[in-house]
Amino acid sequence: MHSTDRGESSATRALDRTLRRSPSLSGHGDLVRHMVATVAREIIEGELPSGHQLTSADLGRRFGTSRTPVREALGVLRREGLVDIEPRRRPRVATLSLPEVRDLYAIRASLYALIAESVIAGADDDRIARLDAPLARMWRARDRGDTLAYFDGTVDFRDVEVDICPNRSVGPLLESLGLRIHRLRRFGLSLPGRMDVSVRDYTYLVDAYRARDTDLARAVTRSMMAKALAEIERHWNRLELAGGSRRTA
């Protein structure tokens, strides 16, 4: 998969931020956290495709540890929706069904529409202005064609959006969807032309916030989710997360 060093570090930072907030890692030590972060990044970036076996012995040798920390790490990855663990079968990278993906996007559309309403109703202009920095980074990444850095920018944008949102319950609800959302977003943004469409839509969203136009912000948000899902559906058979053939960004 082609990427820049800057993009790789950006994607890692985005993943690390999500993991730090994840209740799945509560109580686990540094080694387990390191294993989870490493394997999660490889799954999200498509280095480990759907159905790939993750044996305890192989992971133990790779990370220089016993099977107990490996089992803990695999348990976290299962709770985050990245690994399937079935009775009497080796753990495998999770394969998502299209109905599952549609359900996840429907949930995201509703939650982000709620965020948009709350931001317009309760966030002052200075708070809304905090979205300018990640949006500018997204435009620069788009101009460079740097998908990974762009993905990191979208994570930053959404983190700021949740932070400035007066509704404090919606953030934890989004986090409960786990790293599977990062996986879907990463694949979606790697599709041809997606960055161009995405960065324009994020710009329209910020414009709607500044104009205090609730109807427009809701419409833009739902349109963003619908476009992203439509592209994933169109390319579904070629995506690693569906168990399809490998592809490059």
Short mmCIF file of C-alpha atoms in Angstrom, two decimals:
data_model
loop_
_atom_site.label_atom_id
_atom_site.label_comp_id
_atom_site.label_asym_id
_atom_site.label_seq_id
_atom_site.Cartn_x
_atom_site.Cartn_y
_atom_site.Cartn_z
CA MET A 1 0.00 0.00 0.00
CA HIS A 2 1.48 3.29 -1.03
CA SER A 3 1.77 5.95 1.64
CA THR A 4 4.11 8.62 2.86
CA ASP A 5 6.07 8.43 6.10
CA ARG A 6 4.13 11.47 7.29
CA GLY A 7 0.88 9.72 6.49
CA GLU A 8 1.89 6.57 8.35
CA SER A 9 2.77 8.52 11.50
CA SER A 10 -0.47 10.48 11.18
CA ALA A 11 -2.55 7.32 10.91
CA THR A 12 -0.75 5.89 13.94
CA ARG A 13 -1.47 9.02 15.98
CA ALA A 14 -5.15 8.88 15.04
CA LEU A 15 -5.33 5.24 16.10
CA ASP A 16 -3.46 5.90 19.35
CA ARG A 17 -5.89 8.65 20.30
CA THR A 18 -8.83 6.32 19.78
CA LEU A 19 -7.21 3.52 21.75
CA ARG A 20 -6.42 5.80 24.70
CA ARG A 21 -10.15 6.52 25.03
CA SER A 22 -11.24 2.90 24.55
CA PRO A 23 -12.71 1.20 27.64
CA SER A 24 -11.59 -2.12 26.11
CA LEU A 25 -7.98 -1.37 27.11
CA SER A 26 -8.75 -0.46 30.70
CA GLY A 27 -6.60 -2.47 33.09
CA HIS A 28 -4.21 -3.83 30.45
CA GLY A 29 -0.45 -3.33 30.55
CA ASP A 30 1.87 -1.65 28.07
CA LEU A 31 2.69 -4.86 26.17
CA VAL A 32 -0.96 -5.66 25.52
CA ARG A 33 -1.58 -2.07 24.48
CA HIS A 34 1.37 -2.23 22.09
CA MET A 35 0.14 -5.47 20.53
CA VAL A 36 -3.39 -4.12 20.14
CA ALA A 37 -2.19 -0.87 18.57
CA THR A 38 0.17 -2.64 16.15
CA VAL A 39 -2.28 -5.29 14.95
CA ALA A 40 -5.18 -2.81 14.81
CA ARG A 41 -3.15 -0.46 12.60
CA GLU A 42 -2.24 -3.34 10.27
CA ILE A 43 -5.89 -4.35 9.98
CA ILE A 44 -7.11 -0.78 9.42
CA GLU A 45 -4.41 -0.14 6.81
CA GLY A 46 -5.22 -3.39 4.97
CA GLU A 47 -1.87 -5.06 5.68
CA LEU A 48 -3.81 -7.87 7.36
CA PRO A 49 -6.81 -8.68 5.13
CA SER A 50 -10.15 -10.12 6.21
CA GLY A 51 -9.94 -13.76 7.16
CA HIS A 52 -6.22 -13.63 7.95
CA GLN A 53 -5.41 -16.05 10.79
CA LEU A 54 -3.92 -14.59 13.95
CA THR A 55 -2.46 -17.52 15.87
CA SER A 56 -1.32 -17.12 19.46
CA ALA A 57 1.97 -18.87 18.71
CA ASP A 58 2.83 -16.57 15.79
CA LEU A 59 1.90 -13.43 17.71
CA GLY A 60 3.80 -14.62 20.77
CA ARG A 61 6.97 -15.11 18.72
CA ARG A 62 6.52 -11.78 16.97
CA PHE A 63 6.11 -9.77 20.17
CA GLY A 64 8.38 -11.92 22.34
CA THR A 65 5.76 -12.84 24.89
CA SER A 66 3.72 -15.72 26.28
CA ARG A 67 0.24 -16.69 25.18
CA THR A 68 -1.53 -14.96 28.07
CA PRO A 69 -0.83 -11.37 26.92
CA VAL A 70 -1.59 -12.46 23.35
CA ARG A 71 -5.00 -13.77 24.41
CA GLU A 72 -5.67 -10.48 26.21
CA ALA A 73 -4.75 -8.49 23.11
CA LEU A 74 -6.91 -10.65 20.86
CA GLY A 75 -9.80 -10.20 23.30
CA VAL A 76 -9.48 -6.42 23.04
CA LEU A 77 -9.37 -6.60 19.24
CA ARG A 78 -12.49 -8.77 19.26
CA ARG A 79 -14.35 -6.25 21.43
CA GLU A 80 -13.27 -3.49 19.04
CA GLY A 81 -14.79 -5.41 16.13
CA LEU A 82 -11.51 -6.11 14.31
CA VAL A 83 -11.06 -9.81 15.10
CA ASP A 84 -13.45 -12.78 15.06
CA ILE A 85 -12.89 -15.50 17.65
CA GLU A 86 -15.10 -18.55 17.21
CA PRO A 87 -15.11 -21.78 19.25
CA ARG A 88 -12.53 -24.34 18.09
CA ARG A 89 -11.25 -22.03 15.36
CA ARG A 90 -8.19 -19.82 15.17
CA PRO A 91 -8.78 -16.07 15.57
CA ARG A 92 -9.16 -14.27 12.25
CA VAL A 93 -9.32 -10.70 11.03
CA ALA A 94 -13.02 -9.86 11.05
CA THR A 95 -15.04 -9.92 7.86
CA LEU A 96 -17.90 -7.44 7.76
CA SER A 97 -21.16 -8.00 5.94
CA LEU A 98 -22.74 -5.24 3.88
CA PRO A 99 -25.84 -5.14 6.13
CA GLU A 100 -23.53 -4.55 9.13
CA VAL A 101 -21.82 -1.71 7.31
CA ARG A 102 -25.16 -0.14 6.41
CA ASP A 103 -26.25 -0.35 10.05
CA LEU A 104 -23.02 1.31 11.23
CA TYR A 105 -23.40 4.15 8.75
CA ALA A 106 -27.03 4.67 9.75
CA ILE A 107 -25.94 4.98 13.39
CA ARG A 108 -23.13 7.39 12.49
CA ALA A 109 -25.47 9.53 10.38
CA SER A 110 -27.91 9.90 13.28
CA LEU A 111 -25.22 10.65 15.86
CA TYR A 112 -23.41 13.20 13.71
CA ALA A 113 -26.71 14.90 12.84
CA LEU A 114 -27.32 15.20 16.58
CA ILE A 115 -23.84 16.67 17.03
CA ALA A 116 -24.48 19.20 14.27
CA GLU A 117 -27.71 20.36 15.90
CA SER A 118 -26.04 20.64 19.30
CA VAL A 119 -23.00 22.53 17.97
CA ILE A 120 -25.17 25.12 16.25
CA ALA A 121 -27.40 25.51 19.30
CA GLY A 122 -24.70 25.76 21.94
CA ALA A 123 -21.16 26.31 20.59
CA ASP A 124 -19.95 29.90 20.30
CA ASP A 125 -17.99 31.25 17.31
CA ASP A 126 -14.61 30.72 18.99
CA ARG A 127 -15.34 27.04 19.52
CA ILE A 128 -16.52 26.58 15.95
CA ALA A 129 -13.32 28.28 14.76
CA ARG A 130 -11.35 25.39 16.28
CA LEU A 131 -12.50 23.30 13.29
CA ASP A 132 -10.47 25.50 10.92
CA ALA A 133 -7.10 23.92 11.78
CA PRO A 134 -7.99 20.28 11.03
CA LEU A 135 -9.94 21.38 7.95
CA ALA A 136 -6.87 23.23 6.63
CA ARG A 137 -4.75 20.13 7.22
CA MET A 138 -7.30 18.06 5.29
CA TRP A 139 -7.09 20.43 2.32
CA ARG A 140 -3.28 20.22 2.34
CA ALA A 141 -3.37 16.43 2.52
CA ARG A 142 -5.90 16.34 -0.29
CA ASP A 143 -3.65 18.56 -2.44
CA ARG A 144 -0.74 16.17 -1.81
CA GLY A 145 -2.87 13.12 -2.48
CA ASP A 146 -1.89 11.83 0.99
CA THR A 147 -4.76 9.55 2.00
CA LEU A 148 -3.38 8.61 5.40
CA ALA A 149 -2.71 12.20 6.45
CA TYR A 150 -6.18 13.13 5.21
CA PHE A 151 -7.69 10.34 7.30
CA ASP A 152 -5.85 11.67 10.34
CA GLY A 153 -7.24 15.13 9.62
CA THR A 154 -10.80 13.79 9.56
CA VAL A 155 -10.21 12.09 12.91
CA ASP A 156 -8.96 15.40 14.33
CA PHE A 157 -11.96 17.24 12.87
CA ARG A 158 -14.43 14.82 14.40
CA ASP A 159 -12.59 14.87 17.75
CA VAL A 160 -12.83 18.67 17.85
CA GLU A 161 -16.46 18.51 16.78
CA VAL A 162 -17.29 16.20 19.69
CA ASP A 163 -15.27 18.36 22.09
CA ILE A 164 -17.13 21.56 21.20
CA CYS A 165 -20.51 19.80 21.22
CA PRO A 166 -22.53 20.74 24.32
CA ASN A 167 -24.17 17.29 24.33
CA ARG A 168 -21.62 15.34 26.38
CA SER A 169 -23.27 11.95 25.89
CA VAL A 170 -22.85 11.65 22.14
CA GLY A 171 -19.05 11.26 22.18
CA PRO A 172 -19.05 8.04 24.24
CA LEU A 173 -21.79 6.66 21.99
CA LEU A 174 -19.57 7.20 18.94
CA GLU A 175 -16.59 5.64 20.71
CA SER A 176 -18.68 2.56 21.49
CA LEU A 177 -18.69 1.76 17.77
CA GLY A 178 -15.02 0.86 18.17
CA LEU A 179 -12.16 0.73 15.72
CA ARG A 180 -14.33 -0.89 13.07
CA ILE A 181 -15.39 2.66 12.18
CA HIS A 182 -11.76 3.64 11.54
CA ARG A 183 -11.48 0.62 9.27
CA LEU A 184 -14.54 1.58 7.25
CA ARG A 185 -13.53 5.25 6.99
CA ARG A 186 -9.99 4.39 5.96
CA PHE A 187 -11.16 2.11 3.15
CA GLY A 188 -13.79 4.57 2.04
CA LEU A 189 -11.32 7.45 1.78
CA SER A 190 -8.92 5.35 -0.28
CA LEU A 191 -11.48 5.01 -3.09
CA PRO A 192 -10.91 7.10 -6.23
CA GLY A 193 -12.07 10.69 -5.91
CA ARG A 194 -13.30 10.33 -2.33
CA MET A 195 -10.93 12.90 -0.82
CA ASP A 196 -12.09 15.58 -3.27
CA VAL A 197 -15.75 15.01 -2.40
CA SER A 198 -15.07 14.61 1.31
CA VAL A 199 -13.05 17.79 1.85
CA ARG A 200 -15.66 19.89 0.05
CA ASP A 201 -18.40 18.44 2.23
CA TYR A 202 -16.46 19.12 5.43
CA THR A 203 -16.04 22.71 4.23
CA TYR A 204 -19.78 22.99 3.59
CA LEU A 205 -20.39 21.68 7.11
CA VAL A 206 -18.17 24.34 8.70
CA ASP A 207 -19.90 26.99 6.59
CA ALA A 208 -23.28 25.75 7.89
CA TYR A 209 -21.99 25.95 11.47
CA ARG A 210 -20.85 29.53 10.97
CA ALA A 211 -24.17 30.46 9.38
CA ARG A 212 -26.04 28.77 12.26
CA ASP A 213 -28.07 26.88 9.66
CA THR A 214 -29.29 23.76 11.45
CA ASP A 215 -31.20 22.33 8.49
CA LEU A 216 -28.18 22.71 6.19
CA ALA A 217 -25.77 21.20 8.72
CA ARG A 218 -28.07 18.21 9.22
CA ALA A 219 -28.47 17.78 5.46
CA VAL A 220 -24.72 18.01 4.79
CA THR A 221 -23.97 15.51 7.56
CA ARG A 222 -26.45 12.93 6.32
CA SER A 223 -25.32 13.48 2.73
CA MET A 224 -21.69 12.85 3.74
CA MET A 225 -22.62 9.51 5.30
CA ALA A 226 -24.82 8.54 2.36
CA LYS A 227 -22.07 9.31 -0.18
CA ALA A 228 -19.44 7.40 1.79
CA LEU A 229 -21.71 4.36 2.11
CA ALA A 230 -22.68 4.48 -1.56
CA GLU A 231 -19.01 4.36 -2.60
CA ILE A 232 -18.29 1.45 -0.28
CA GLU A 233 -21.31 -0.39 -1.68
CA ARG A 234 -20.15 0.29 -5.24
CA HIS A 235 -16.68 -1.12 -4.59
CA TRP A 236 -17.73 -3.69 -2.02
CA ASN A 237 -16.48 -6.84 -3.75
CA ARG A 238 -12.96 -5.39 -4.04
CA LEU A 239 -12.54 -4.37 -0.39
CA GLU A 240 -10.33 -6.34 2.02
CA LEU A 241 -12.75 -5.76 4.90
CA ALA A 242 -15.37 -7.76 2.95
CA GLY A 243 -12.94 -10.56 2.24
CA GLY A 244 -12.38 -9.36 -1.32
CA SER A 245 -9.12 -9.06 -3.23
CA ARG A 246 -6.33 -6.83 -1.96
CA ARG A 247 -6.04 -3.36 -3.37
CA THR A 248 -3.83 -0.29 -2.98
CA ALA A 249 -4.70 3.22 -1.94
#
